[in-house]
Coordinates of C-alpha atoms in Angstrom, one line a residue:
Chain C
M1 CA 0.0 0.0 0.0
A2 CA 2.9 2.3 0.8
T3 CA 4.4 2.0 -2.6
M4 CA 1.0 2.5 -4.2
S5 CA 0.4 5.8 -2.5
A6 CA 3.9 7.0 -3.1
T7 CA 3.7 6.5 -6.8
A8 CA 0.0 7.3 -7.2
A9 CA 0.9 10.8 -8.2
G10 CA 3.5 9.5 -10.6
D11 CA 3.2 7.6 -13.8
P12 CA 0.3 5.0 -13.5
V13 CA 1.7 3.0 -16.4
A14 CA 5.0 2.6 -14.6
T15 CA 3.1 1.4 -11.5
F16 CA 1.3 -1.1 -13.5
E17 CA 4.4 -2.4 -15.2
R18 CA 6.2 -2.8 -11.8
H19 CA 3.2 -4.6 -10.3
Y20 CA 3.0 -6.8 -13.4
A21 CA 6.7 -7.6 -13.1
E22 CA 6.3 -8.4 -9.4
V23 CA 3.4 -10.8 -10.0
T24 CA 5.2 -12.5 -12.9
T25 CA 8.4 -13.1 -10.9
Q26 CA 6.3 -14.4 -8.0
R27 CA 4.6 -16.8 -10.3
R28 CA 7.7 -17.9 -12.0
R29 CA 9.4 -18.6 -8.6
R30 CA 6.4 -20.6 -7.5
S31 CA 6.3 -22.8 -10.7
L32 CA 10.1 -23.2 -10.4
L33 CA 9.6 -24.5 -6.9
F34 CA 6.8 -26.8 -8.0
W35 CA 8.9 -28.3 -10.8
A36 CA 11.8 -28.7 -8.4
I37 CA 9.7 -30.7 -5.9
F38 CA 8.1 -32.6 -8.8
L39 CA 11.5 -33.7 -10.2
V40 CA 12.8 -34.7 -6.7
V41 CA 9.6 -36.8 -6.1
L42 CA 9.9 -38.3 -9.6
G43 CA 13.6 -39.2 -9.0
V44 CA 12.8 -40.9 -5.7
A45 CA 9.8 -42.7 -7.2
I46 CA 11.8 -44.0 -10.2
D47 CA 14.5 -45.3 -7.8
V48 CA 12.1 -46.9 -5.3
S49 CA 9.9 -48.6 -8.0
T50 CA 13.0 -49.7 -9.9
F51 CA 11.5 -48.1 -13.0
F52 CA 14.8 -48.0 -14.9
P53 CA 15.1 -47.7 -18.7
E54 CA 17.2 -50.8 -19.0
R55 CA 14.7 -52.9 -16.9
L56 CA 11.9 -51.4 -19.0
A57 CA 13.7 -52.2 -22.2
E58 CA 14.2 -55.7 -21.0
G59 CA 10.7 -56.1 -19.6
L60 CA 8.5 -54.7 -22.3
P61 CA 9.4 -57.2 -25.0
K62 CA 8.9 -60.0 -22.4
I63 CA 5.4 -58.7 -21.8
G64 CA 4.7 -58.5 -25.5
G65 CA 6.0 -62.1 -25.8
Y66 CA 4.0 -63.3 -22.9
L67 CA 0.7 -61.7 -24.2
Y68 CA 1.5 -63.2 -27.6
D69 CA 2.0 -66.6 -26.1
T70 CA -1.4 -66.5 -24.4
L71 CA -3.1 -66.0 -27.8
P72 CA -4.5 -69.3 -29.1
V73 CA -3.4 -70.9 -32.4
L74 CA -6.4 -70.7 -34.6
R75 CA -6.4 -72.2 -38.1
P76 CA -9.2 -70.9 -40.3
E77 CA -9.7 -74.3 -42.0
H78 CA -10.2 -76.0 -38.7
L79 CA -12.0 -73.1 -36.9
F80 CA -15.2 -75.0 -36.3
A81 CA -13.8 -78.5 -36.0
D82 CA -14.2 -80.7 -32.9
V83 CA -12.3 -80.6 -29.6
E84 CA -9.6 -83.0 -30.9
T85 CA -8.4 -80.8 -33.8
E86 CA -5.6 -78.4 -33.0
G87 CA -6.5 -74.8 -34.2
S88 CA -10.2 -75.0 -33.6
L89 CA -12.3 -72.8 -31.3
A90 CA -13.4 -76.0 -29.5
Y91 CA -9.8 -77.0 -28.9
W92 CA -9.1 -73.5 -27.4
Y93 CA -12.2 -73.7 -25.1
F94 CA -12.0 -77.4 -24.4
N95 CA -12.5 -76.6 -20.7
L96 CA -15.6 -74.5 -21.4
P97 CA -18.0 -76.6 -19.2
K98 CA -15.7 -76.1 -16.2
Y99 CA -15.4 -72.4 -16.9
A100 CA -19.2 -72.1 -17.3
G101 CA -19.7 -73.6 -13.9
L102 CA -17.1 -71.3 -12.3
L103 CA -18.7 -68.3 -14.0
F104 CA -22.0 -69.4 -12.6
T105 CA -20.4 -69.6 -9.1
T106 CA -18.8 -66.2 -9.6
I107 CA -22.0 -64.5 -10.6
N108 CA -23.8 -66.0 -7.7
M109 CA -21.0 -64.9 -5.4
A110 CA -21.5 -61.4 -6.6
L111 CA -25.3 -61.6 -6.1
F112 CA -25.2 -63.2 -2.7
S113 CA -22.5 -61.0 -1.3
T114 CA -24.3 -57.9 -2.6
L115 CA -27.5 -59.2 -0.9
L116 CA -25.6 -59.8 2.4
G117 CA -23.8 -56.5 2.2
A118 CA -27.1 -54.6 1.5
I119 CA -28.7 -56.3 4.5
G120 CA -25.8 -55.3 6.7
A121 CA -25.8 -51.8 5.4
L122 CA -29.5 -51.5 5.8
L123 CA -29.3 -52.6 9.5
L124 CA -26.5 -50.1 10.3
C125 CA -27.2 -47.1 8.1
F126 CA -29.9 -45.6 10.2
A127 CA -27.7 -45.7 13.3
A128 CA -24.9 -44.2 11.2
S129 CA -26.8 -41.2 10.1
R130 CA -26.1 -38.0 12.0
N131 CA -29.8 -36.9 12.1
L132 CA -31.4 -40.3 12.8
A133 CA -29.0 -41.9 15.4
P134 CA -30.6 -42.2 18.8
N135 CA -27.4 -40.9 20.5
W136 CA -23.9 -39.8 19.8
W137 CA -22.2 -43.1 20.9
I138 CA -24.3 -45.3 18.6
F139 CA -23.7 -42.9 15.7
T140 CA -19.9 -42.8 16.2
I141 CA -19.5 -46.5 16.7
S142 CA -21.6 -47.6 13.7
R143 CA -20.1 -44.8 11.4
R144 CA -16.5 -45.8 12.3
F145 CA -17.3 -49.5 11.8
L146 CA -18.8 -48.9 8.4
E147 CA -15.8 -46.7 7.4
F148 CA -13.4 -49.5 8.5
C149 CA -15.3 -52.1 6.5
R150 CA -15.1 -49.8 3.4
A151 CA -11.5 -48.8 3.8
V152 CA -10.0 -52.3 4.1
P153 CA -9.9 -53.9 0.6
E154 CA -12.0 -57.0 0.1
I155 CA -8.9 -59.0 -0.9
V156 CA -7.4 -58.4 2.5
F157 CA -10.6 -59.6 4.2
A158 CA -10.5 -62.6 1.9
L159 CA -7.0 -63.5 3.0
I160 CA -8.1 -63.5 6.7
F161 CA -11.3 -65.4 5.9
V162 CA -9.4 -68.0 3.9
Y163 CA -7.4 -68.7 7.0
A164 CA -10.6 -68.9 9.1
F165 CA -13.1 -70.6 6.8
G166 CA -10.8 -72.4 4.4
I167 CA -10.2 -72.0 0.7
G168 CA -13.4 -71.7 -1.3
P169 CA -16.2 -69.3 -2.3
A170 CA -17.5 -69.0 1.3
A171 CA -14.4 -66.9 2.3
G172 CA -14.7 -64.8 -0.9
V173 CA -18.5 -64.1 -0.4
L174 CA -18.0 -63.0 3.2
A175 CA -15.1 -60.7 2.3
I176 CA -17.0 -59.0 -0.5
A177 CA -20.1 -58.8 1.7
I178 CA -18.3 -57.0 4.5
H179 CA -16.6 -54.5 2.1
S180 CA -19.9 -53.9 0.4
A181 CA -21.7 -53.4 3.7
G182 CA -19.2 -50.7 4.5
A183 CA -19.4 -49.0 1.1
L184 CA -23.2 -49.2 0.9
G185 CA -23.7 -48.2 4.5
K186 CA -21.8 -45.0 3.9
L187 CA -23.9 -44.2 0.8
F188 CA -27.1 -45.1 2.5
S189 CA -26.5 -43.0 5.6
E190 CA -25.6 -40.0 3.3
V191 CA -29.1 -40.5 1.7
N192 CA -30.6 -40.7 5.1
E193 CA -29.1 -37.4 6.2
N194 CA -31.1 -35.6 3.5
V195 CA -34.4 -37.2 4.4
D196 CA -37.5 -35.1 5.0
H197 CA -38.3 -35.1 8.7
G198 CA -42.1 -34.5 8.2
A199 CA -42.9 -38.2 7.7
L200 CA -40.8 -39.1 10.7
D201 CA -42.6 -36.7 12.9
G202 CA -45.9 -38.1 11.7
V203 CA -44.9 -41.6 12.7
R204 CA -43.7 -40.4 16.1
A205 CA -46.9 -38.5 16.6
A206 CA -48.9 -41.7 15.9
G207 CA -46.9 -43.4 18.7
G208 CA -44.2 -45.2 16.7
N209 CA -40.9 -46.1 18.4
W210 CA -37.5 -45.5 16.8
F211 CA -37.6 -48.7 14.7
E212 CA -41.1 -47.8 13.4
E213 CA -39.9 -44.3 12.6
M214 CA -37.1 -45.8 10.5
R215 CA -39.3 -48.4 8.8
Y216 CA -42.4 -46.2 8.0
G217 CA -40.9 -42.7 8.1
V218 CA -37.5 -43.0 6.5
L219 CA -37.4 -46.2 4.4
P220 CA -40.2 -45.3 2.0
Q221 CA -38.4 -42.1 1.1
V222 CA -34.9 -43.5 0.6
W223 CA -35.7 -47.0 -0.8
P224 CA -35.4 -46.0 -4.5
N225 CA -32.0 -44.5 -3.9
F226 CA -30.9 -47.5 -1.9
L227 CA -31.9 -49.8 -4.8
S228 CA -29.9 -47.9 -7.3
Y229 CA -26.8 -47.9 -5.1
I230 CA -27.3 -51.7 -4.5
W231 CA -27.5 -52.2 -8.3
M232 CA -24.3 -50.1 -8.7
R233 CA -22.6 -52.3 -6.1
L234 CA -23.6 -55.4 -7.9
E235 CA -21.7 -54.3 -11.0
I236 CA -18.6 -53.6 -8.8
N237 CA -19.0 -56.9 -7.0
I238 CA -19.1 -58.9 -10.3
R239 CA -15.6 -57.6 -11.0
A240 CA -14.5 -58.2 -7.4
S241 CA -15.8 -61.8 -7.3
S242 CA -13.9 -62.6 -10.5
I243 CA -10.6 -61.8 -8.9
I244 CA -11.2 -62.7 -5.2
G245 CA -10.1 -66.2 -6.2
F246 CA -6.5 -65.1 -6.5
V247 CA -6.1 -65.5 -2.8
G248 CA -8.3 -68.6 -2.5
G249 CA -11.7 -66.9 -2.4
G250 CA -13.3 -69.2 -5.0
G251 CA -14.9 -68.5 -8.4
I252 CA -13.3 -68.1 -11.8
G253 CA -10.4 -66.1 -10.3
Q254 CA -9.0 -69.1 -8.6
E255 CA -8.9 -71.0 -11.9
L256 CA -7.3 -67.9 -13.6
H257 CA -4.7 -67.8 -10.9
Y258 CA -4.0 -71.5 -11.4
V259 CA -3.6 -71.3 -15.2
I260 CA -1.4 -68.2 -15.0
S261 CA 0.8 -69.8 -12.3
F262 CA 1.3 -73.0 -14.3
N263 CA 1.7 -71.1 -17.7
Y264 CA -1.3 -72.7 -19.4
Y265 CA -1.0 -69.9 -21.9
E266 CA -4.1 -70.5 -24.1
E267 CA -6.3 -71.0 -21.1
V268 CA -5.3 -67.6 -19.7
S269 CA -6.7 -65.8 -22.7
A270 CA -9.7 -68.0 -22.8
I271 CA -10.6 -67.2 -19.1
V272 CA -9.7 -63.5 -19.4
I273 CA -12.0 -63.1 -22.4
L274 CA -14.8 -64.8 -20.5
I275 CA -14.4 -62.5 -17.6
V276 CA -14.3 -59.4 -19.8
L277 CA -17.4 -60.6 -21.6
T278 CA -19.2 -61.1 -18.3
V279 CA -18.3 -57.7 -17.0
T280 CA -19.2 -55.9 -20.2
C281 CA -22.5 -57.7 -20.4
T282 CA -23.5 -56.7 -16.9
D283 CA -22.5 -53.1 -17.7
L284 CA -24.6 -53.1 -20.8
I285 CA -27.6 -54.6 -19.1
S286 CA -27.4 -52.3 -16.2
E287 CA -27.0 -49.3 -18.5
R288 CA -30.1 -50.3 -20.4
L289 CA -32.1 -50.8 -17.2
R290 CA -30.9 -47.4 -15.9
H291 CA -32.0 -45.7 -19.1
R292 CA -35.4 -47.4 -18.9
A293 CA -35.8 -46.3 -15.2
I294 CA -34.8 -42.7 -16.0
G295 CA -37.0 -42.7 -19.1
R296 CA -40.0 -43.8 -16.9
E297 CA -39.2 -41.1 -14.4
N298 CA -39.2 -38.5 -17.0
L299 CA -42.6 -39.6 -18.4
V300 CA -44.3 -39.4 -15.0
Chain O
M1 CA -56.8 -39.0 8.6
S2 CA -60.1 -39.0 6.8
T3 CA -60.8 -42.6 7.9
A4 CA -60.7 -41.7 11.6
G5 CA -64.4 -41.5 12.0
L6 CA -65.3 -44.4 9.8
G7 CA -66.5 -47.8 10.9
D8 CA -64.9 -51.1 10.0
D9 CA -67.1 -51.7 7.0
A10 CA -66.3 -48.3 5.6
V11 CA -62.6 -48.8 6.0
H12 CA -62.9 -52.1 4.2
A13 CA -64.8 -50.5 1.4
R14 CA -62.3 -47.7 1.0
F15 CA -59.1 -49.8 1.1
P16 CA -60.2 -53.2 -0.4
E17 CA -56.6 -54.1 -1.3
L18 CA -55.5 -54.2 2.3
F19 CA -58.1 -56.7 3.3
D20 CA -58.0 -58.8 0.2
D21 CA -57.0 -62.3 1.5
R22 CA -57.8 -64.4 -1.6
L23 CA -55.1 -67.0 -2.4
G24 CA -53.8 -65.2 -5.5
T25 CA -53.2 -62.0 -3.7
R26 CA -51.5 -63.7 -0.8
V27 CA -49.2 -65.6 -3.1
K28 CA -48.3 -62.4 -4.9
R29 CA -47.6 -60.7 -1.6
W30 CA -45.3 -63.4 -0.3
A31 CA -43.7 -64.6 -3.5
P32 CA -40.7 -62.2 -3.4
W33 CA -39.9 -63.2 0.1
L34 CA -40.2 -66.9 -0.8
I35 CA -38.0 -66.5 -3.8
G36 CA -35.5 -64.6 -1.7
I37 CA -35.4 -67.2 1.0
A38 CA -35.1 -70.0 -1.6
Y39 CA -32.2 -68.1 -3.2
V40 CA -30.4 -67.7 0.1
V41 CA -30.9 -71.5 0.8
F42 CA -29.5 -72.2 -2.7
C43 CA -26.5 -70.0 -2.1
I44 CA -25.8 -71.6 1.3
W45 CA -25.8 -74.9 -0.4
L46 CA -23.7 -73.7 -3.4
F47 CA -21.0 -72.0 -1.2
D48 CA -21.1 -74.8 1.4
L49 CA -21.9 -72.4 4.2
S50 CA -22.8 -75.1 6.7
L51 CA -23.4 -74.2 10.4
A52 CA -20.5 -76.5 11.5
K53 CA -18.2 -74.7 9.1
L54 CA -19.3 -71.3 10.3
I55 CA -18.8 -72.3 13.9
T56 CA -15.2 -73.6 13.4
G57 CA -14.6 -70.6 11.2
L58 CA -15.7 -68.2 13.9
D59 CA -13.5 -70.0 16.3
R60 CA -10.5 -69.4 14.1
M61 CA -11.6 -65.8 13.5
W62 CA -11.6 -65.3 17.2
I63 CA -7.9 -66.5 17.3
V64 CA -7.1 -64.0 14.5
V65 CA -8.8 -61.1 16.2
R66 CA -7.2 -61.9 19.6
S67 CA -3.7 -62.0 18.2
M68 CA -4.4 -58.9 16.1
I69 CA -5.1 -57.0 19.4
V70 CA -2.2 -58.3 21.4
W71 CA 1.0 -57.1 19.8
N72 CA 4.0 -59.4 20.7
D73 CA 7.7 -58.3 20.5
F74 CA 6.7 -55.0 18.9
W75 CA 10.3 -53.7 18.9
T76 CA 11.7 -56.7 17.0
W77 CA 9.4 -56.2 14.0
D78 CA 10.9 -55.5 10.6
F79 CA 10.0 -51.9 10.4
A80 CA 12.5 -51.2 7.7
G81 CA 10.8 -53.7 5.4
I82 CA 7.3 -52.5 6.3
F83 CA 8.0 -48.8 5.7
N84 CA 10.0 -49.6 2.6
G85 CA 7.0 -51.4 1.3
L86 CA 4.7 -48.5 2.1
F87 CA 7.1 -46.2 0.3
E88 CA 7.3 -48.5 -2.7
T89 CA 3.5 -48.5 -2.9
L90 CA 3.4 -44.7 -3.0
A91 CA 6.1 -44.7 -5.6
M92 CA 4.3 -47.3 -7.7
A93 CA 1.1 -45.2 -7.6
F94 CA 3.0 -42.1 -8.5
M95 CA 4.9 -43.6 -11.4
G96 CA 1.8 -45.5 -12.7
T97 CA -0.5 -42.4 -12.6
L98 CA 2.2 -40.2 -14.2
I99 CA 2.9 -42.5 -17.1
A100 CA -0.7 -43.4 -17.6
S101 CA -1.6 -39.6 -17.7
I102 CA 1.1 -39.0 -20.3
L103 CA 0.0 -41.9 -22.5
A104 CA -3.7 -41.0 -22.0
V105 CA -3.4 -37.5 -23.4
P106 CA -2.9 -38.4 -27.1
L107 CA -5.3 -41.4 -26.8
G108 CA -7.9 -39.1 -25.2
F109 CA -7.7 -36.7 -28.1
L110 CA -7.9 -39.6 -30.6
A111 CA -11.0 -40.9 -28.8
A112 CA -12.8 -37.5 -28.8
A113 CA -15.6 -37.1 -31.3
N114 CA -14.8 -33.4 -31.9
V115 CA -11.1 -34.0 -32.7
V116 CA -11.2 -37.2 -34.8
R117 CA -14.1 -37.1 -37.2
V118 CA -13.5 -40.5 -38.7
G119 CA -15.9 -42.7 -36.8
L120 CA -14.2 -46.0 -37.6
F121 CA -10.8 -44.9 -36.3
R122 CA -12.2 -43.3 -33.2
H123 CA -14.3 -46.4 -32.4
A124 CA -11.2 -48.6 -32.9
V125 CA -9.3 -46.5 -30.3
R126 CA -12.2 -46.7 -27.9
R127 CA -12.5 -50.5 -28.1
V128 CA -8.8 -50.9 -27.4
L129 CA -9.3 -48.6 -24.3
D130 CA -12.3 -50.8 -23.3
V131 CA -10.1 -53.9 -23.3
L132 CA -7.4 -52.2 -21.2
R133 CA -10.0 -51.1 -18.7
G134 CA -12.1 -54.2 -18.8
V135 CA -9.3 -56.5 -17.5
D136 CA -8.9 -55.8 -13.9
Q137 CA -5.7 -54.2 -12.6
L138 CA -4.9 -57.3 -10.5
I139 CA -5.1 -59.6 -13.5
W140 CA -2.7 -57.4 -15.4
A141 CA -0.4 -57.5 -12.4
L142 CA -0.5 -61.2 -12.1
M143 CA 0.4 -61.6 -15.8
Y144 CA 3.1 -59.0 -15.7
V145 CA 4.6 -60.7 -12.7
R146 CA 4.9 -63.9 -14.8
A147 CA 6.5 -61.8 -17.6
V148 CA 8.9 -59.5 -15.9
G149 CA 9.3 -61.1 -12.5
L150 CA 8.4 -60.2 -8.9
G151 CA 8.7 -56.6 -7.9
P152 CA 7.3 -53.1 -8.2
L153 CA 8.0 -52.8 -12.0
A154 CA 5.2 -55.3 -12.7
G155 CA 2.9 -53.2 -10.4
V156 CA 3.7 -49.9 -12.1
L157 CA 3.1 -51.5 -15.5
A158 CA -0.3 -52.9 -14.3
I159 CA -1.4 -49.5 -13.0
V160 CA -0.2 -47.9 -16.3
T161 CA -2.1 -50.5 -18.4
S162 CA -5.5 -50.3 -16.7
D163 CA -5.3 -46.5 -16.0
T164 CA -4.4 -45.6 -19.5
G165 CA -7.7 -47.1 -20.5
T166 CA -9.8 -45.3 -17.9
L167 CA -7.9 -41.9 -18.0
A168 CA -8.0 -41.8 -21.8
K169 CA -11.8 -42.3 -21.7
V170 CA -12.4 -39.6 -19.1
Y171 CA -9.9 -37.3 -20.9
S172 CA -11.8 -37.7 -24.1
E173 CA -15.0 -36.8 -22.4
A174 CA -13.3 -33.6 -21.1
V175 CA -12.1 -32.8 -24.6
E176 CA -15.6 -33.3 -26.0
N177 CA -17.0 -30.9 -23.4
V178 CA -14.8 -28.0 -24.4
D179 CA -16.8 -24.8 -24.6
K180 CA -17.0 -23.6 -28.2
K181 CA -17.5 -19.9 -27.2
Q182 CA -14.0 -19.6 -25.8
L183 CA -12.6 -21.0 -29.1
D184 CA -14.6 -18.5 -31.1
G185 CA -13.4 -15.7 -28.9
V186 CA -9.7 -16.6 -29.5
R187 CA -10.4 -17.1 -33.2
A188 CA -12.0 -13.6 -33.4
T189 CA -8.6 -12.1 -32.3
G190 CA -7.0 -13.6 -35.4
A191 CA -5.3 -16.6 -33.9
G192 CA -3.9 -19.5 -36.0
T193 CA -4.8 -23.1 -35.4
L194 CA -2.0 -23.8 -33.0
Q195 CA -2.8 -20.6 -31.0
L196 CA -6.4 -21.5 -31.1
Y197 CA -5.7 -24.8 -29.2
R198 CA -3.1 -23.2 -27.0
F199 CA -5.2 -20.3 -25.8
G200 CA -8.7 -21.5 -26.5
A201 CA -8.8 -25.2 -25.6
L202 CA -5.8 -25.9 -23.4
P203 CA -6.8 -23.5 -20.5
Q204 CA -10.1 -25.3 -20.3
I205 CA -8.7 -28.8 -20.5
T206 CA -5.6 -28.7 -18.3
P207 CA -7.3 -28.2 -14.9
V208 CA -9.8 -31.0 -15.7
F209 CA -6.9 -33.3 -16.8
L210 CA -4.8 -32.5 -13.7
S211 CA -7.7 -32.9 -11.3
L212 CA -8.6 -36.3 -12.8
S213 CA -5.0 -37.4 -12.6
L214 CA -4.8 -36.4 -9.0
Y215 CA -8.0 -38.3 -8.3
F216 CA -6.5 -41.3 -10.0
F217 CA -3.4 -41.0 -7.9
E218 CA -5.6 -41.2 -4.9
S219 CA -7.4 -44.3 -6.0
N220 CA -4.1 -45.9 -7.2
T221 CA -2.6 -45.6 -3.8
R222 CA -5.6 -47.7 -2.6
S223 CA -5.2 -50.3 -5.4
A224 CA -1.4 -50.4 -5.2
T225 CA -1.6 -51.6 -1.6
I226 CA -3.1 -54.9 -2.8
L227 CA -1.0 -55.4 -6.0
G228 CA 1.7 -56.8 -3.8
I229 CA -0.5 -59.7 -2.8
V230 CA 0.0 -61.2 -6.2
G231 CA 3.8 -60.3 -6.1
A232 CA 3.8 -56.9 -7.8
G233 CA 5.7 -55.1 -5.0
G234 CA 4.7 -52.6 -2.3
I235 CA 3.1 -53.0 1.1
G236 CA 0.8 -55.8 -0.1
L237 CA 3.8 -58.1 -0.4
Q238 CA 4.7 -57.4 3.2
L239 CA 1.1 -57.9 4.2
S240 CA 0.5 -61.2 2.5
E241 CA 3.8 -62.6 3.7
R242 CA 2.9 -61.9 7.3
M243 CA -0.7 -63.3 6.8
R244 CA 0.7 -66.5 5.3
A245 CA 3.0 -66.8 8.3
N246 CA 0.0 -66.1 10.6
L247 CA 1.7 -63.1 12.2
W248 CA -1.7 -61.4 12.8
D249 CA -0.3 -58.7 15.1
Q250 CA 2.0 -57.4 12.4
T251 CA -0.9 -57.8 9.9
A252 CA -3.1 -55.5 12.0
F253 CA -0.2 -53.0 12.2
I254 CA 0.2 -52.9 8.4
I255 CA -3.5 -52.6 7.8
L256 CA -3.6 -49.7 10.2
L257 CA -0.6 -48.1 8.5
I258 CA -2.4 -48.5 5.1
L259 CA -5.6 -46.9 6.3
I260 CA -3.6 -44.0 7.8
T261 CA -1.6 -43.5 4.6
V262 CA -4.7 -43.7 2.3
A263 CA -6.5 -41.2 4.5
L264 CA -3.5 -38.8 4.5
I265 CA -3.1 -39.0 0.7
D266 CA -6.9 -38.4 0.3
H267 CA -6.6 -35.3 2.5
L268 CA -3.4 -34.1 0.7
S269 CA -4.8 -34.5 -2.8
R270 CA -8.0 -32.8 -1.8
L271 CA -6.0 -29.8 -0.5
I272 CA -3.9 -29.7 -3.7
R273 CA -7.0 -29.8 -5.9
E274 CA -8.7 -27.1 -4.0
R275 CA -5.6 -24.9 -3.8
F276 CA -4.3 -25.1 -7.3
I277 CA -7.2 -26.1 -9.5
G278 CA -10.2 -24.7 -7.7
R279 CA -13.4 -26.3 -6.8
R280 CA -15.0 -25.4 -10.1
S281 CA -13.4 -28.3 -12.1
L282 CA -14.4 -30.9 -9.5

C-alpha cells in the first residue's frame, strides 16, 4: 500500500508495469519451486519402484512375448472343428463346461455378497446417520465401523477369511459382503441425512418407536436411492468376485490364478476373455435398465 | 386421517386391497420373500456355508482377532521392510499415474468425437481402451509378474495399463466438453490453429486433466496396496507374507498403516486440488 500511495501521483503505467513484473516473478518462482519438488519426487519414485530404462527395455518385449503366447493358435480351416483338432475354437475352449460352472459360481458370489452387504448396510445405516441416530455413541461406533469395512480392501478380508473358513467361495463371499456393507452403509447414511423429517414426525406422533420411525418414516423415502446404489454395487462386485479367487476366495479367479501360475497360456486368454465378456454384459444390461428407469421417471 | 371416524365396513370399502385375502393376492404378496429365501438357501448350499463350518470358522476368526489386538515383541518387527513397502506402494502409484496420464493425453484426443471425425478410427481406439479397462488391474499385475518377474515394476506397468484405458476415456469426455465460445473468442482475435488450441482449448482442458489425474493417484494408492498380494511389489507383499505366516499382530499394524496412509493421501490431494485447481473443475 505504501508504494501505491507514493507512486500514485507518478506515472500510472510505470506502477502497473512494476506490479505486473512483481506478479510474474512471484509466479515464475512458484512454478520453479513446483517443478523442483516434482523432479525430486519423480527421481525418488523411479528409484524406489525400480522403473529404470534398462529394466523397462528388457521387460516390455517380455510382456509382449507373454501376451502373444497367451493367444490361441487358430487355423481358419479347422476353426469350427471338434475338440480333438488343434487350431479350432473348441480346442481352445476345451474346458468351457468347467469355466461355465465357475462363472455361474462367480456371478452367484456377486449376487449373494451384494445381498448380504445390502442387508448389513440397511441394518447399520440408520444408526450411522447423524440426524437419525438415537445418540452420539451409537452414531460414532456404527459410522466408524462402516468406514473401517469400506477402507479395508476385500482381498485383505479374503486373506483373513481363507485362513478362518478355508479355501473356497465362502471366504470370498464373506469378504466381498463385508466390504460392500461398508461402502453401501456410507452411501445409505448419506441419503438418510437428506431425508424429509415430516414423515418421521408423523410416525412419532402416531406413537411409533425408533424402529417404526425408520421403517415407516424414512425407508419409503430413501428406498429408490438405496436400490440404485445396490445395483451399482452389484456391478462392482461382479468384478470383485472374479478376482477374489487369486487369494483362494473361489470363483473363476481361482482358476485364472492357477492357469497363470502354471503357464497354461491359451487358457489364460480363454478365461480373461470370458471375464471381460461377463463384466461388459452386466455393464450393458445395467446401462439399459438405468436408461429405462430414467425414461420412466421423465414420463411421469 | 379422513378414515378416523369411519366404521370397519367403511374402511374395508375404502381400502379393499389391504383386506383382500384371496389365495392369489396372498401368493403375490409373499412370492418375493419366498424367492429370496429360496435363493439364500440355494447359495448356502452352493457355497457350502454349513453351520459347522461357520462355527469352526468363527472359532478361528476369534484366534485371529485376539492375536491382532495383542502385539507381541513389537520392537523386533521388521519396520525397515514395512515402511520400505509402504514407500514402494506410493512410488508405484505415482509412477503409474504419471505415465498413464502422459499416455492417455494423445489417446484421449484420438477418442474424442470433436477431434477425430473419422468414426471408424475413433471407435477402434475406444475399443482398445475398453479392453485395457475391462481387464482388472490385479489380472494385469498377475500376468506381468509372470512376464517381468516379482517386484514393483510389474505393479507400475499394471497400473499404467488399466489406468491408461480409464484416463483416456475420461480425458476424451473432457475434450468433448470444451466450450466452443471460448474458441470462437480466440479465433476472433485472429489466432492461428495452433494458437487456437493453446489459448482457447488448453486452459479449459488442463485443470480438468490435472484434477482427474490427482484423483486417480488417490485411487491408485488404494489399489497399489493390494497389488503386492500377487507379487507386484509394495506393502501388499509385506502384508500377504505376514498373513501366510499367521503373524496377525503385524498384519493388523500394516492394515492400520495402510488406512492412515490412504487417509493422508486423500486429504493431501483434496488440499492440492482445492488450492491449485479450484473447486470449479471438480
